[in-house]
Tab-separated table of C-alpha atoms in Angstrom:
chain	number	residue	atom	x	y	z
A	12	MET	CA	78.181	40.622	4.355
A	13	LEU	CA	77.934	36.906	3.889
A	14	ARG	CA	79.949	34.713	1.509
A	15	ALA	CA	79.188	31.317	0.330
A	16	ALA	CA	81.438	28.491	2.060
A	17	GLY	CA	81.275	25.639	-0.731
A	18	SER	CA	78.631	24.628	-2.927
A	19	ALA	CA	76.949	21.591	-1.175
A	20	ALA	CA	73.218	21.934	-0.999
A	21	VAL	CA	70.892	20.216	1.638
A	22	SER	CA	67.827	18.921	-0.300
A	23	ARG	CA	64.370	18.754	1.398
A	24	GLY	CA	62.281	15.820	0.759
A	25	PRO	CA	58.448	15.703	0.927
A	26	ARG	CA	57.025	15.360	4.395
A	27	PRO	CA	55.122	12.210	5.180
A	28	ALA	CA	51.398	12.022	4.777
A	29	PRO	CA	49.658	13.685	7.732
A	30	ALA	CA	48.430	11.253	10.449
A	31	PRO	CA	44.650	10.471	10.513
A	32	GLY	CA	42.728	13.069	12.435
A	33	ALA	CA	45.495	15.649	12.012
A	34	PRO	CA	44.494	19.353	11.719
A	35	PRO	CA	44.587	20.874	8.324
A	36	ALA	CA	47.564	22.892	7.263
A	37	LEU	CA	45.450	26.087	7.157
A	38	ARG	CA	41.869	26.457	8.570
A	39	LEU	CA	40.090	29.790	7.948
A	40	SER	CA	36.785	30.400	9.900
A	41	GLY	CA	34.588	33.350	9.109
A	42	LEU	CA	37.738	35.495	7.897
A	43	SER	CA	36.683	39.061	7.000
A	44	TYR	CA	38.675	42.295	6.272
A	45	ARG	CA	37.807	45.860	5.702
A	46	TYR	CA	40.231	48.442	4.222
A	47	PRO	CA	40.848	51.519	6.178
A	48	ASP	CA	38.263	53.437	4.170
A	49	GLY	CA	35.506	50.837	5.197
A	50	THR	CA	35.535	49.076	1.780
A	51	PRO	CA	35.180	45.305	2.362
A	52	GLY	CA	38.147	43.100	1.002
A	53	LEU	CA	36.854	39.601	2.337
A	54	SER	CA	33.643	38.601	3.823
A	55	GLY	CA	33.238	35.413	5.855
A	56	VAL	CA	35.797	33.082	4.163
A	57	ASP	CA	35.754	29.611	5.362
A	58	LEU	CA	38.350	27.381	3.932
A	59	ASP	CA	40.469	24.394	4.895
A	60	VAL	CA	43.728	23.559	3.043
A	61	ALA	CA	45.097	20.005	3.516
A	62	GLU	CA	48.777	19.469	4.157
A	63	GLY	CA	50.553	18.959	0.834
A	64	GLU	CA	47.886	20.565	-1.263
A	65	ILE	CA	48.553	23.034	-4.061
A	66	LEU	CA	45.514	25.410	-3.714
A	67	GLY	CA	44.830	27.873	-6.716
A	68	VAL	CA	42.971	31.039	-5.397
A	69	LEU	CA	41.417	32.602	-8.570
A	70	GLY	CA	39.477	35.619	-9.154
A	71	PRO	CA	39.592	38.959	-11.225
A	72	ASN	CA	41.333	42.071	-10.119
A	73	GLY	CA	39.748	43.256	-6.740
A	74	ALA	CA	38.509	39.816	-5.845
A	75	GLY	CA	40.441	39.877	-2.489
A	76	LYS	CA	43.253	37.514	-3.558
A	77	SER	CA	46.146	39.649	-2.566
A	78	THR	CA	44.333	40.550	0.788
A	79	LEU	CA	43.847	37.015	1.519
A	80	THR	CA	47.629	36.153	1.096
A	81	ARG	CA	48.542	39.130	3.449
A	82	LEU	CA	46.054	37.869	6.011
A	83	LEU	CA	47.469	34.289	6.117
A	84	ASN	CA	50.717	35.268	7.770
A	85	GLY	CA	49.648	38.338	9.857
A	86	LEU	CA	50.725	40.984	7.723
A	87	LEU	CA	47.105	42.307	7.742
A	88	ARG	CA	44.696	41.517	10.699
A	89	GLY	CA	41.029	41.072	10.109
A	90	GLU	CA	38.219	39.279	11.778
A	91	GLY	CA	37.681	35.541	12.119
A	92	THR	CA	40.259	33.011	12.708
A	93	ILE	CA	43.242	31.411	10.965
A	94	ASP	CA	44.624	28.385	12.426
A	95	VAL	CA	48.049	26.902	10.945
A	96	PHE	CA	48.549	23.100	11.691
A	97	GLY	CA	46.191	23.845	14.622
A	98	GLU	CA	48.108	26.908	15.984
A	99	ARG	CA	45.756	29.894	16.165
A	100	LEU	CA	47.127	33.198	14.628
A	101	THR	CA	47.087	35.868	17.329
A	102	ASP	CA	49.416	38.715	18.414
A	103	ALA	CA	51.123	36.355	20.772
A	104	THR	CA	51.912	33.500	18.007
A	105	VAL	CA	52.261	35.879	14.957
A	106	ARG	CA	56.017	35.516	14.910
A	107	SER	CA	55.849	31.650	15.003
A	108	VAL	CA	53.290	31.681	12.423
A	109	ARG	CA	55.251	33.624	10.062
A	110	ALA	CA	58.121	31.370	10.426
A	111	ARG	CA	55.714	28.419	9.240
A	112	VAL	CA	53.831	30.412	6.442
A	113	GLY	CA	56.182	31.969	3.923
A	114	LEU	CA	54.877	34.672	1.745
A	115	LEU	CA	55.969	35.536	-1.647
A	116	PHE	CA	55.006	39.170	-3.063
A	117	ALA	CA	54.033	39.561	-6.605
A	118	ASN	CA	56.766	41.871	-7.143
A	119	PRO	CA	60.069	40.279	-6.240
A	120	ASP	CA	61.590	43.738	-5.710
A	121	ASP	CA	59.661	43.982	-2.750
A	122	GLN	CA	61.763	41.239	-1.084
A	123	LEU	CA	65.129	41.934	-2.528
A	124	PHE	CA	67.124	44.888	-0.971
A	125	SER	CA	70.723	43.690	-0.058
A	126	PRO	CA	73.792	43.958	-2.072
A	127	THR	CA	74.081	40.277	-2.903
A	128	VAL	CA	71.851	37.414	-3.580
A	129	LEU	CA	73.287	35.688	-0.604
A	130	ASP	CA	72.662	38.690	1.666
A	131	ASP	CA	69.158	38.584	0.559
A	132	VAL	CA	68.425	34.845	1.080
A	133	ALA	CA	70.528	34.925	4.409
A	134	TYR	CA	68.536	38.195	5.871
A	135	ALA	CA	65.606	36.257	7.518
A	136	PRO	CA	67.599	33.607	9.282
A	137	LEU	CA	69.981	36.007	10.517
A	138	TYR	CA	67.175	38.279	11.776
A	139	GLN	CA	65.919	35.153	13.642
A	140	GLY	CA	69.216	34.834	15.456
A	141	LEU	CA	70.802	31.609	13.953
A	142	ASP	CA	74.336	31.166	13.940
A	143	ALA	CA	76.440	31.903	10.822
A	144	GLY	CA	77.048	28.489	9.933
A	145	GLU	CA	73.370	27.400	9.946
A	146	VAL	CA	72.476	30.582	8.090
A	147	ARG	CA	75.042	29.817	5.302
A	148	GLU	CA	73.743	26.129	5.070
A	149	ARG	CA	69.926	27.396	4.729
A	150	ALA	CA	70.896	30.020	2.145
A	151	ARG	CA	72.882	27.528	0.126
A	152	ALA	CA	70.099	24.978	0.371
A	153	ALA	CA	67.446	27.670	-0.693
A	154	LEU	CA	69.540	28.727	-3.717
A	155	ALA	CA	70.096	25.147	-4.805
A	156	ALA	CA	66.309	24.508	-4.549
A	157	VAL	CA	65.438	27.214	-6.811
A	158	GLY	CA	68.274	26.610	-9.392
A	159	MET	CA	70.455	29.650	-8.386
A	160	ALA	CA	73.342	28.022	-6.790
A	161	GLY	CA	76.442	29.844	-8.001
A	162	HIS	CA	74.809	33.350	-8.073
A	163	GLU	CA	75.459	34.142	-4.382
A	164	GLN	CA	77.639	37.273	-5.273
A	165	ARG	CA	75.495	38.752	-7.858
A	166	ALA	CA	73.572	41.894	-7.275
A	167	PRO	CA	69.873	41.112	-7.262
A	168	HIS	CA	69.153	44.261	-9.512
A	169	ARG	CA	71.132	43.026	-12.357
A	170	LEU	CA	69.164	39.653	-12.531
A	171	SER	CA	66.422	39.024	-15.005
A	172	LEU	CA	62.826	39.215	-13.652
A	173	GLY	CA	62.499	35.352	-13.667
A	174	GLU	CA	65.977	35.005	-11.711
A	175	ARG	CA	64.593	37.695	-9.289
A	176	LYS	CA	61.597	35.623	-8.626
A	177	ARG	CA	63.598	32.547	-7.899
A	178	VAL	CA	65.715	34.337	-5.422
A	179	ALA	CA	62.667	35.890	-3.746
A	180	ILE	CA	61.500	32.349	-3.378
A	181	ALA	CA	64.717	31.453	-1.895
A	182	THR	CA	64.302	34.175	0.808
A	183	VAL	CA	61.230	32.464	1.733
A	184	LEU	CA	62.618	28.842	1.805
A	185	SER	CA	65.577	29.831	3.995
A	186	MET	CA	63.063	30.109	6.749
A	187	ARG	CA	62.011	26.549	5.908
A	188	PRO	CA	58.424	27.178	6.140
A	189	GLU	CA	55.613	24.447	6.049
A	190	ILE	CA	53.241	26.462	3.893
A	191	LEU	CA	54.107	28.811	0.721
A	192	VAL	CA	51.751	31.651	-0.086
A	193	LEU	CA	52.415	32.909	-3.376
A	194	ASP	CA	50.859	35.987	-4.895
A	195	GLU	CA	50.693	36.235	-8.701
A	196	PRO	CA	54.121	34.229	-9.098
A	197	THR	CA	54.006	34.197	-12.762
A	198	ALA	CA	53.136	37.865	-13.380
A	199	SER	CA	54.993	39.483	-16.316
A	200	LEU	CA	57.155	36.616	-16.835
A	201	ALA	CA	58.306	35.616	-20.464
A	202	PRO	CA	57.036	32.182	-21.603
A	203	ALA	CA	60.260	30.139	-20.630
A	204	ALA	CA	60.563	31.805	-17.381
A	205	ARG	CA	56.999	31.077	-16.538
A	206	HIS	CA	57.346	27.473	-17.547
A	207	ASP	CA	60.428	27.032	-15.370
A	208	LEU	CA	58.905	28.629	-12.271
A	209	ILE	CA	55.821	26.488	-12.618
A	210	GLU	CA	58.125	23.431	-12.669
A	211	LEU	CA	59.876	24.726	-9.809
A	212	MET	CA	56.567	25.148	-7.659
A	213	ARG	CA	55.548	21.677	-8.598
A	214	ARG	CA	58.825	20.236	-7.161
A	215	LEU	CA	58.611	22.085	-3.783
A	216	PRO	CA	57.168	19.830	-1.117
A	217	GLN	CA	55.415	22.460	0.947
A	218	THR	CA	51.629	23.111	1.141
A	219	GLN	CA	51.003	25.969	-1.333
A	220	VAL	CA	48.425	28.637	-1.677
A	221	VAL	CA	48.761	30.266	-5.070
A	222	ALA	CA	46.858	33.443	-5.621
A	223	THR	CA	46.509	34.046	-9.440
A	224	HIS	CA	44.284	35.178	-12.328
A	225	ASP	CA	46.629	32.831	-14.718
A	226	LEU	CA	44.253	30.083	-15.326
A	227	SER	CA	46.718	28.275	-17.316
A	228	MET	CA	49.093	27.977	-14.487
A	229	ALA	CA	46.266	26.899	-12.095
A	230	ARG	CA	45.356	24.128	-14.523
A	231	ASP	CA	49.009	22.886	-14.887
A	232	LEU	CA	49.765	23.232	-11.106
A	233	ALA	CA	46.839	23.406	-8.733
A	234	THR	CA	45.313	20.057	-7.309
A	235	ARG	CA	42.217	22.260	-6.017
A	236	VAL	CA	40.920	25.847	-6.855
A	237	VAL	CA	38.985	28.367	-5.035
A	238	VAL	CA	37.222	31.188	-7.039
A	239	LEU	CA	36.942	34.495	-5.023
A	240	ASP	CA	34.619	37.249	-6.044
A	241	ARG	CA	34.026	40.569	-4.303
A	242	GLY	CA	35.793	39.084	-1.318
A	243	ARG	CA	33.547	35.747	-1.103
A	244	VAL	CA	34.090	32.324	-2.027
A	245	ALA	CA	32.080	31.669	-5.116
A	246	ALA	CA	33.359	28.075	-5.888
A	247	ASP	CA	35.539	25.468	-4.391
A	248	GLY	CA	36.475	22.196	-5.960
A	249	PRO	CA	39.081	20.102	-7.906
A	250	ALA	CA	41.209	21.939	-10.187
A	251	GLY	CA	40.021	19.845	-13.378
A	252	GLU	CA	36.476	20.205	-12.471
A	253	LEU	CA	36.034	23.938	-11.910
A	254	LEU	CA	38.658	25.004	-14.529
A	255	GLY	CA	36.340	23.010	-17.182
A	256	ASP	CA	33.238	25.005	-16.156
A	257	LEU	CA	33.378	27.709	-18.614
A	258	PRO	CA	30.032	29.427	-17.666
A	259	LEU	CA	31.142	29.620	-13.910
A	260	LEU	CA	34.537	30.970	-14.841
A	261	ARG	CA	32.994	33.588	-17.151
A	262	ALA	CA	30.339	34.583	-14.576
A	263	HIS	CA	33.029	35.671	-12.126
A	264	GLY	CA	35.210	37.647	-14.704
A	265	LEU	CA	37.670	34.825	-15.500
A	266	GLU	CA	38.805	33.843	-18.909
A	267	PRO	CA	39.385	30.248	-19.524
A	268	ALA	CA	42.752	28.743	-20.076
A	269	PRO	CA	43.755	27.663	-23.596
A	270	GLY	CA	43.483	24.173	-24.495
A	271	GLY	CA	45.132	21.381	-22.540
A	272	PRO	CA	44.626	18.686	-19.919
A	273	PRO	CA	43.402	20.354	-16.879
A	274	GLY	CA	44.282	19.583	-13.255
A	275	ARG	CA	47.767	18.018	-13.428
A	276	SER	CA	48.674	16.735	-10.219
A	277	ARG	CA	51.801	17.328	-8.411
A	278	GLY	CA	54.694	15.083	-9.567
A	279	ALA	CA	53.013	14.731	-13.116
């Protein structure tokens, strides 16, 4: 069992802007997936995600949002191609791609299974074979980034849902991914915890793909949104523009967000 060695945290600043002509953070080409019973989950999805972008993936239940998140780091394998900063996701590259694309499940309990918070956050870097000093540094930095420094020895099952979501994000950040893929991150959170989580996500420097049916969060966080319906891309554009198109949203089973300025950008 790991124990924290001090409280200093290493912060990670935003990456520099991509060089002209650099590949997108993510490129999906003809991405399709069928469930074991033959039901289509995704059909011919073509999508580029720029480095530093916060992309909201919207859609009603059954639209294919969660399926997409699991395809992005190889938990599910479909047809078509996925490129991560120009690296093709294949059987040979899946391990390196997973180090670059961190996945947060909708239920944090799916990612928290150790006796203490520190053990959970340290698990992935330990599994990668990093030395103990590097593991502790990464774990402390990740916990500091999500506002959970000082909670290293707490039992995850005794944390609130909002705290468990933060620790689950820290388990992903400890791998220092370049892309975060988050599946329904605000689901079931109380208003205060939801607000705090959105503020945390806004501060993180990584490229983010956020699957959600929470249109208020998409309005407050995303720079761009994609609407999925029955596994296909039904709309793609700037967050403010698409989230203000009430007929479009309702045509695809989405309830417009309550009033407020749409499309607030990162750092606002």
